[in-house]
CSV table of C-alpha atoms and ligand atoms in Angstrom, one decimal:
chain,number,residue,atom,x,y,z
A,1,UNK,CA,196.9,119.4,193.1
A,2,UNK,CA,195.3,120.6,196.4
A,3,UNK,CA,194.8,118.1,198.8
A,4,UNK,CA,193.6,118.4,202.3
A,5,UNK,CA,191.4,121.3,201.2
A,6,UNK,CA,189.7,122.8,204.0
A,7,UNK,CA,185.8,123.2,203.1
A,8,UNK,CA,183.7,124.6,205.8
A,9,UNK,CA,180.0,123.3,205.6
A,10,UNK,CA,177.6,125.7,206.5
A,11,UNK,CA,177.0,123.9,209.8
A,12,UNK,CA,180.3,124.5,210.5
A,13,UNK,CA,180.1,128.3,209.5
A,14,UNK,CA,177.2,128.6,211.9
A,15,UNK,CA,179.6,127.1,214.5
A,16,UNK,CA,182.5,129.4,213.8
A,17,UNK,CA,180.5,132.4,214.0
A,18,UNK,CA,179.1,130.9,217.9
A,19,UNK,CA,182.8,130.8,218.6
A,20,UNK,CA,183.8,134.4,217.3
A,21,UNK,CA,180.7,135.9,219.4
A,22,UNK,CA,180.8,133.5,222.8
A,23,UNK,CA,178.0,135.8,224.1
A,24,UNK,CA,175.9,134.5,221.1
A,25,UNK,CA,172.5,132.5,222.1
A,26,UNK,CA,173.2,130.2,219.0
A,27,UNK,CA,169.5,130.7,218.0
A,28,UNK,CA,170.8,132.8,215.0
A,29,UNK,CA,172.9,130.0,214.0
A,30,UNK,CA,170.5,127.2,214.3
A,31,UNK,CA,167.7,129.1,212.3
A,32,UNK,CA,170.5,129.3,209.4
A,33,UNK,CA,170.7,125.8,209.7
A,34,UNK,CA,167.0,125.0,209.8
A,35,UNK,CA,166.9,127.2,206.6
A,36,UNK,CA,169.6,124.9,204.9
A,37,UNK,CA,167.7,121.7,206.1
A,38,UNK,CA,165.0,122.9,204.4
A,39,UNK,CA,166.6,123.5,201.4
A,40,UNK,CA,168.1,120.5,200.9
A,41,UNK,CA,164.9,118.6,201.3
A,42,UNK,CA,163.3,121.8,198.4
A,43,UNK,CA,166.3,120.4,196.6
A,44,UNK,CA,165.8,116.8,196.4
A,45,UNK,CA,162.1,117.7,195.2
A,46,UNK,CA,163.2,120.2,192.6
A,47,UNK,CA,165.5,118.1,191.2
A,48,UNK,CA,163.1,115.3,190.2
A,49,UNK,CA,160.5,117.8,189.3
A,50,UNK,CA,159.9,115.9,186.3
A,51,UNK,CA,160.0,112.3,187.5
A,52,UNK,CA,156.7,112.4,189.9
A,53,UNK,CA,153.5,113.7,189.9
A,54,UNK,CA,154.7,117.0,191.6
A,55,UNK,CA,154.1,119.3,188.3
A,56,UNK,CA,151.5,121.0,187.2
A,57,UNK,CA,149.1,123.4,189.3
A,58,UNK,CA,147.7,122.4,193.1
A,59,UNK,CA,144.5,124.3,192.0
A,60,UNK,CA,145.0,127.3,194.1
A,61,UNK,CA,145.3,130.6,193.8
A,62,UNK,CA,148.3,132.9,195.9
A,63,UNK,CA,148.2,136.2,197.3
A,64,UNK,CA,149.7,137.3,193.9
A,65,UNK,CA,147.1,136.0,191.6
A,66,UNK,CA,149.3,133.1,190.5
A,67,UNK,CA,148.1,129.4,189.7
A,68,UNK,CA,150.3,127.7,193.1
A,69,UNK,CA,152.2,124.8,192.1
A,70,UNK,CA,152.6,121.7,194.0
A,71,UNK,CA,156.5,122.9,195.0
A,72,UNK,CA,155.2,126.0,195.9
A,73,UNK,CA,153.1,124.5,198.6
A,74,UNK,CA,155.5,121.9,199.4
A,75,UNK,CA,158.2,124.3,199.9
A,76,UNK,CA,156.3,126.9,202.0
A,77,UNK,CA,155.8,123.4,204.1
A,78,UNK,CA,159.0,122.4,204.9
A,79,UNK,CA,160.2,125.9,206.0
A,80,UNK,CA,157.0,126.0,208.1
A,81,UNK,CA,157.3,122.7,209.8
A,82,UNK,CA,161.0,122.6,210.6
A,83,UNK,CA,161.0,126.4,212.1
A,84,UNK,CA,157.9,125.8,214.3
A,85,UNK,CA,160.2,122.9,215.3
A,86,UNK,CA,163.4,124.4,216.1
A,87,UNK,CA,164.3,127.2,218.8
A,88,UNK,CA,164.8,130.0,216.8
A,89,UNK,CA,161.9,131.4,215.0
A,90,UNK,CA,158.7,133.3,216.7
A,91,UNK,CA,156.1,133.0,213.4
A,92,UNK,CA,156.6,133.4,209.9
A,93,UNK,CA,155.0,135.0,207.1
A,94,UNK,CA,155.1,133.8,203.5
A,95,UNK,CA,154.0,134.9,199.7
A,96,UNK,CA,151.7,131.1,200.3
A,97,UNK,CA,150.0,132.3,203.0
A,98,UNK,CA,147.8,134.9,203.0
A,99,UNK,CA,148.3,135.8,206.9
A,100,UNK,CA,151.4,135.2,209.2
A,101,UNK,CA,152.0,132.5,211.8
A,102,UNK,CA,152.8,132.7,215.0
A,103,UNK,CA,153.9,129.3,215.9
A,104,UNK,CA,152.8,130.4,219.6
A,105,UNK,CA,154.6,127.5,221.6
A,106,UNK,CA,156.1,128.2,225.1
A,107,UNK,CA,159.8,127.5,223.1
A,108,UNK,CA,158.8,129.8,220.2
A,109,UNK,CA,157.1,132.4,222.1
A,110,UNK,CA,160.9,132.9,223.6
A,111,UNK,CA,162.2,132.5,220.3
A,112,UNK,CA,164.4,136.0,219.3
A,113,UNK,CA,163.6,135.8,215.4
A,114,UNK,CA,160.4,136.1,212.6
A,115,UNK,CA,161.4,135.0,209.6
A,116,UNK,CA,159.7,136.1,206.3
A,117,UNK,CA,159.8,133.8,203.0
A,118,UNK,CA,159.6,133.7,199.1
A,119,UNK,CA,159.6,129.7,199.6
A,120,UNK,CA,159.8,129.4,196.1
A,121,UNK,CA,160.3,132.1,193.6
A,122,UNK,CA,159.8,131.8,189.5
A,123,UNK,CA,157.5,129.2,190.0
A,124,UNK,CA,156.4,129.7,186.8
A,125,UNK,CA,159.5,128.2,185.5
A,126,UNK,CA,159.3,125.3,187.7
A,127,UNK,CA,157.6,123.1,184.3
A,128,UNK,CA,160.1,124.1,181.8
A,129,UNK,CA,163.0,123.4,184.0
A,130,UNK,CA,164.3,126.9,184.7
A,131,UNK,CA,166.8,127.9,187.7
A,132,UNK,CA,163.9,128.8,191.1
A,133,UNK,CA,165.1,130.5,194.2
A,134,UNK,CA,163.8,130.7,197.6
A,135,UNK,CA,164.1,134.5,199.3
A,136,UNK,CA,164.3,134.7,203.3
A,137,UNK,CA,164.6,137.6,205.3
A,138,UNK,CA,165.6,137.3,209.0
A,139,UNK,CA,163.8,140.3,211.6
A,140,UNK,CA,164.5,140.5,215.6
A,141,UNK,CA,161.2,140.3,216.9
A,142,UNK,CA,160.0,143.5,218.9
A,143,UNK,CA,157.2,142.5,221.1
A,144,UNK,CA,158.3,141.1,223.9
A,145,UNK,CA,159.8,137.3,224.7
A,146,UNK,CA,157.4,134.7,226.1
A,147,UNK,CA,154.5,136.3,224.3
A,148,UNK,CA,153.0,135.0,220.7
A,149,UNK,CA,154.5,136.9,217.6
A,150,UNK,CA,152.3,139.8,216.0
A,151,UNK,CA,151.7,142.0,212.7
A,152,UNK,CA,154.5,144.6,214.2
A,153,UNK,CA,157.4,142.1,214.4
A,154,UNK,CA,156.6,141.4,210.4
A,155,UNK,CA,156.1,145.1,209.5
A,156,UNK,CA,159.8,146.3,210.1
A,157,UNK,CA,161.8,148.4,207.4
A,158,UNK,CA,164.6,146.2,205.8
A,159,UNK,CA,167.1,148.4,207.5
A,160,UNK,CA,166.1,146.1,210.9
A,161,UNK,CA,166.8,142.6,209.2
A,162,UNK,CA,169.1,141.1,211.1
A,163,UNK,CA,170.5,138.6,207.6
A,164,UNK,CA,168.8,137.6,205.0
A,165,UNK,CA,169.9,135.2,202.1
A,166,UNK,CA,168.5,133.2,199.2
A,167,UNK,CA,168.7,129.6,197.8
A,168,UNK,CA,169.1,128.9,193.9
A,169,UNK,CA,168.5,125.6,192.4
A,170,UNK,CA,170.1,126.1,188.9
A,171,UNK,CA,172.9,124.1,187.3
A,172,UNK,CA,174.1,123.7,191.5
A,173,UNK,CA,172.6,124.6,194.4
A,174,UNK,CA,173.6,127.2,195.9
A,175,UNK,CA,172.7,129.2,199.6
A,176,UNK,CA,173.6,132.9,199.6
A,177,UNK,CA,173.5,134.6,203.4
A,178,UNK,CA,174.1,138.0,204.4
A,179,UNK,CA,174.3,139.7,207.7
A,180,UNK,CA,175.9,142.9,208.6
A,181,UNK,CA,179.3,141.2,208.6
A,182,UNK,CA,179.2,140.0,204.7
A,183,UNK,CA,177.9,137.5,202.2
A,184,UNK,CA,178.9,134.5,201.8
A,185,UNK,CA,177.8,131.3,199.2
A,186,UNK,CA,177.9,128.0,199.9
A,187,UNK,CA,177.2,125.4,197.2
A,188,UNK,CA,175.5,122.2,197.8
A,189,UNK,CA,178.2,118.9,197.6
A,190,UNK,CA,175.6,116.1,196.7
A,191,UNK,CA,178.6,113.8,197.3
A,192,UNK,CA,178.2,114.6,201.2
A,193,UNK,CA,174.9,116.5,201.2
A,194,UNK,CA,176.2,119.7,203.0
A,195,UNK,CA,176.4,122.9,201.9
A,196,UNK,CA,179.8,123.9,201.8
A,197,UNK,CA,181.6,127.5,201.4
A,198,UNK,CA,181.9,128.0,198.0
A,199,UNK,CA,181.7,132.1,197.8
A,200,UNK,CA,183.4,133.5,200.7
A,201,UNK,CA,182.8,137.3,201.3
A,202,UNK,CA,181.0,138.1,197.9
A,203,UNK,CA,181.6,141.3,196.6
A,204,UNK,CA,179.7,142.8,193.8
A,205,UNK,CA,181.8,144.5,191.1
A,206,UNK,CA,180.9,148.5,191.2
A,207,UNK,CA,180.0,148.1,187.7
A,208,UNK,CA,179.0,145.5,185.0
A,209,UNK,CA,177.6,145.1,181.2
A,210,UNK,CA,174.2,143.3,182.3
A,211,UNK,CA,171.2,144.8,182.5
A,212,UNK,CA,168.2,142.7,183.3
A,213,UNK,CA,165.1,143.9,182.3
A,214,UNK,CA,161.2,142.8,180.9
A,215,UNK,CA,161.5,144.6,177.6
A,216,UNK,CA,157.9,143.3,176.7
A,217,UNK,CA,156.8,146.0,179.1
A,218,UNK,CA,159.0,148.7,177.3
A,219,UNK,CA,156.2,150.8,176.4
A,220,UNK,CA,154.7,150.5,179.7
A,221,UNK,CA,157.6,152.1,181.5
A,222,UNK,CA,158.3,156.0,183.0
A,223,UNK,CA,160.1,157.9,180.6
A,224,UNK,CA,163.0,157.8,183.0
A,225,UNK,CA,163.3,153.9,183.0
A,226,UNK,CA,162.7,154.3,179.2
A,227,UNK,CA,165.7,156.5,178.5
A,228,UNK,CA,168.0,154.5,181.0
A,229,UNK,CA,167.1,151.2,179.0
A,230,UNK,CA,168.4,153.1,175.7
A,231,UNK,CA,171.9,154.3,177.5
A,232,UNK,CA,172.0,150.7,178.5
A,233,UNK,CA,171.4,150.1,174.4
A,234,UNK,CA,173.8,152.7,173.2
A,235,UNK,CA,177.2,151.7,175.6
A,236,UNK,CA,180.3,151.3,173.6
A,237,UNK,CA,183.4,149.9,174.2
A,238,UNK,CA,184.6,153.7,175.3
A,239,UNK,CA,181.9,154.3,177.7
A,240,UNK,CA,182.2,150.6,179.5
A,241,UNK,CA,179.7,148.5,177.1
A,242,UNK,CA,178.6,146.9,175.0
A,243,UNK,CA,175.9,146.0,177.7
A,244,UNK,CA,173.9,142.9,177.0
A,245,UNK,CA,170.7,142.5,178.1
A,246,UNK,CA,169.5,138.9,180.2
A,247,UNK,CA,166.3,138.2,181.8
A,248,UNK,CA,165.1,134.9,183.0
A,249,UNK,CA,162.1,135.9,184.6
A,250,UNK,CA,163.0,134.0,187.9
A,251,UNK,CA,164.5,136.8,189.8
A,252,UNK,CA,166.8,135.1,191.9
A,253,UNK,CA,168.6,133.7,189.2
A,254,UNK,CA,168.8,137.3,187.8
A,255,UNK,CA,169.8,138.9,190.8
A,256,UNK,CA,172.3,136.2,192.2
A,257,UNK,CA,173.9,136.5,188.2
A,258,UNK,CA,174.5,140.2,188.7
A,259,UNK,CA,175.8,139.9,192.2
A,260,UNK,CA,178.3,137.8,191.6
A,261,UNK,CA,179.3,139.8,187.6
A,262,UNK,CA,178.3,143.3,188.0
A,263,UNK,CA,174.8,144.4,186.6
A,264,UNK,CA,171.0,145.9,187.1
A,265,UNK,CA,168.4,144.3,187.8
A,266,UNK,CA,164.5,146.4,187.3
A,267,UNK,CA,161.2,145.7,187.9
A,268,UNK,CA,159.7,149.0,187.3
A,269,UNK,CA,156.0,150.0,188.1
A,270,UNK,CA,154.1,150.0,184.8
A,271,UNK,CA,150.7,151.1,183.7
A,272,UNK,CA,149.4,147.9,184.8
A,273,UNK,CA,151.2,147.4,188.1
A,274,UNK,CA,151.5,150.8,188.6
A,275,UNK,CA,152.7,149.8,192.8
A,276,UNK,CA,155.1,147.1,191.0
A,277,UNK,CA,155.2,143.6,190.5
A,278,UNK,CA,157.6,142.3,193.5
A,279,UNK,CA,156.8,141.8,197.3
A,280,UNK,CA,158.8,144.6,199.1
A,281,UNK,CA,159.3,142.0,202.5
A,282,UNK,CA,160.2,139.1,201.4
A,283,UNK,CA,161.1,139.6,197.7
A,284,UNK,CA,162.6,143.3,197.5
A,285,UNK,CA,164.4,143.9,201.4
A,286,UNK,CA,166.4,140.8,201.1
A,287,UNK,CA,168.1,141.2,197.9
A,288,UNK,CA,168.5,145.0,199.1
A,289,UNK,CA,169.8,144.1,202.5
A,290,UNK,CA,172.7,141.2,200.8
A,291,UNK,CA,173.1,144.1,197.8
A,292,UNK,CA,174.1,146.7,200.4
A,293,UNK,CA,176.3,144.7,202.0
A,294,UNK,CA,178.1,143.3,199.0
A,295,UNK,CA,178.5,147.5,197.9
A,296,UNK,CA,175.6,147.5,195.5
A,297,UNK,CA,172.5,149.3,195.8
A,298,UNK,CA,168.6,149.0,195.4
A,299,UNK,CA,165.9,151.9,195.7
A,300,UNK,CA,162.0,151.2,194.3
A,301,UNK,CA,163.2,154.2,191.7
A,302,UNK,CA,163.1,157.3,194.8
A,303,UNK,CA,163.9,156.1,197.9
A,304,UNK,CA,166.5,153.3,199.4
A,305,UNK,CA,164.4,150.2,199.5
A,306,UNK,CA,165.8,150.0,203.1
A,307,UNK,CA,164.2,152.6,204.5
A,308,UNK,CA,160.8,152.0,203.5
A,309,UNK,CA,158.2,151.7,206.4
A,310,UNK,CA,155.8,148.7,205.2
A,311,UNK,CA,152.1,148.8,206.3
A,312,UNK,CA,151.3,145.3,204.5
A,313,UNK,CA,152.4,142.3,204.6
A,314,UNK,CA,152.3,141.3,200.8
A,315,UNK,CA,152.5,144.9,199.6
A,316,UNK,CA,154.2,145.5,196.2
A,317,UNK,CA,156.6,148.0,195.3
A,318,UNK,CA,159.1,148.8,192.1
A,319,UNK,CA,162.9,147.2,192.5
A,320,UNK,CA,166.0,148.6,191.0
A,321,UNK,CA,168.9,146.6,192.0
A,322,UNK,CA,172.4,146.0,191.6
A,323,UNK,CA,175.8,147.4,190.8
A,324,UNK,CA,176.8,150.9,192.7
A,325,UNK,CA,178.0,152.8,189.7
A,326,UNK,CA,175.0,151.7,186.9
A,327,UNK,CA,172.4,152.0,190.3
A,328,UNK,CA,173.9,155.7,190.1
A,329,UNK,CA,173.3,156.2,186.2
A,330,UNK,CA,169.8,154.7,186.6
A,331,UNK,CA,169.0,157.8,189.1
A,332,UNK,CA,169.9,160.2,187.3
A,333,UNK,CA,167.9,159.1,184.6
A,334,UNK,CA,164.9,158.8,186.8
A,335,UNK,CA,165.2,162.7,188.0
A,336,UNK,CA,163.8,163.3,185.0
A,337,UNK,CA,160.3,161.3,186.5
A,338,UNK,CA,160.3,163.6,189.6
B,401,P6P,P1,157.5,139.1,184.5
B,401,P6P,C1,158.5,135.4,189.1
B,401,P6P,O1,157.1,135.3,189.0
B,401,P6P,C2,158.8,136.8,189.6
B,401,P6P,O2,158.2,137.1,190.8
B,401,P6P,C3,160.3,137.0,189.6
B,401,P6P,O3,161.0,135.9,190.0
B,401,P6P,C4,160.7,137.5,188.2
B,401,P6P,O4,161.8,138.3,188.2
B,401,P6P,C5,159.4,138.2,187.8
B,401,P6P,O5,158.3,137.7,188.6
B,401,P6P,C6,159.1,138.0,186.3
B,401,P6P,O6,158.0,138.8,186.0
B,401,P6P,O7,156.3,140.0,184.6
B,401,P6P,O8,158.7,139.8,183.8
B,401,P6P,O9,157.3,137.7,183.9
């Protein structure tokens, strides 16, 4: 029986990494924290999705074309009100708003941080009561302190985030937070309502059997992505498989899965998204940067995700994610699209 167990809340975490880096502002810190209060108020809504009147569509339309939902909105709310609030965050930019924010305050405008936000991804499972996530990336702002945020703090390659993380309401909820240092979960303990370190220093296994994929789109695919779907379908006990193929079309829960077992995640271009489906800031460069850092990989099918200079805000791109060895197989499969 363990008793006494020591279970660091995230607040605490925050706190522990002030005291490793003395010479740290705390802003860092209390923007993870904002990000978690947030979440546990997403949470509490999620979580009785079906109870109130908080289903169903708000009657807008978002930057991708998507009927918004109610959570969507409410969700892009709460991350908007309680950063504008807090110390830590410039202006943010989200897949609900077609423009960024700068909050513009004297206390914001010396704020070191932007922060960029999925606020609630797979919202089309959010009626049939399927695991959502919400994506945040984390940039130091260039333009200088004491003036409002602009475009050029947003537009940075993911190489520049500073952490990034994502929250996944599924069976638990659960925060997932990279900087360069690792990545570390922390599941939420409705018992105390804290998140509390769960994960510590996640590592994703080199290789795995899962490959997560949008078969209906098969036909639709490079020939590449085509042949490297039928490897996947042909892996035998002798060469690693059988591989099995999941998709839950809510790509956190996807990703967060593989991370944590080994896999692939791929959202290739197709003839009818021939840019891609997924936003590269906010949807593509987190998972990328926590990926990296956990010893996986993820390119848009030629180049490291990373290292891609953005010029829009919402602009797509094409996502292969996930463990370093099948990342490897996929390539050479797509040499044979170059
Ligand atoms: P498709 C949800 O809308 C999302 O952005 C990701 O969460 C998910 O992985 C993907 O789209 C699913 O897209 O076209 O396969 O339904």
């Amino acid at each position: 029986m363990i008793i006494n167990r020591r279970v660091q809340t995230l607040d605490e975490f925050t706190i522990q990494q002030m005291r490793d880096f003395p010479h740290a502002t705390g802003e860092l810190a209390g923007l993870l924290r904002d990000i978690g209060l947030s979440a546990k108020r997403i949470n509490v809504e999620v979580n009785k999705a079906g109870l109130v009147d908080i289903l169903g569509d708000a009657g807008t339309i978002n930057v991708q074309g998507e009927d918004v939902k109610k959570l969507d909105i409410y969700a892009n709310n709460q991350f908007m009100g309680v950063l504008k609030h807090g110390i830590s965050c410039a202006g943010i930019a989200s897949e609900e708003l077609d423009d960024f924010i700068a909050f513009d305050d004297p206390v914001s405008n010396n704020s070191k941080y932007v922060c960029l936000f999925d606020p609630l991804d797979g919202s089309g499972n959010i009626d049939v009561n399927v695991s959502i996530g919400t994506i945040f990336s984390v940039y130091r702002r260039i333009t200088a302190l004491g003036t409002p945020a602009t475009i050029d703090d947003f537009l940075q390659p993911g190489i520049k985030q500073i952490a990034a993380g994502y929250v996944v309401y599924g069976s638990s909820t659960m925060l997932v937070y990279a900087t360069r240092r690792g990545v570390n979960g922390f599941t939420l303990d409705p018992s105390i309502g804290e998140f509390t370190m769960s994960h510590s220093n996640i590592q994703c296994p080199p290789t795995g059997r899962i490959y997560s994929v949008n078969h209906g789109n098969y036909f639709q695919y490079s020939k590449g992505v085509q042949q490297y779907i039928q490897r996947c379908q042909q892996k035998t006990k002798a060469d690693g498989g059988p591989y099995t193929q999941r998709y839950i079309g809510s790509m956190v829960a996807d990703v967060h899965r593989n991370l944590i077992k080994g896999g692939i995640f791929m959202y290739p271009s197709t003839i009818d998204k021939p840019k891609g489906k997924l936003r590269l800031l906010y949807e593509c460069n987190p998972f990328a940067f926590i990926m990296e850092v956990a010893g996986g990989n993820a390119t848009n099918g030629t180049k490291r995700i990373l290292d891609v200079e953005p010029t829009e805000l919402h602009q797509r791109s094409s996502f292969f994610v996930g463990s370093k060895n099948m990342m490897e197989e996929l390539e050479e499969c797509l040499n044979l699209d170059l």
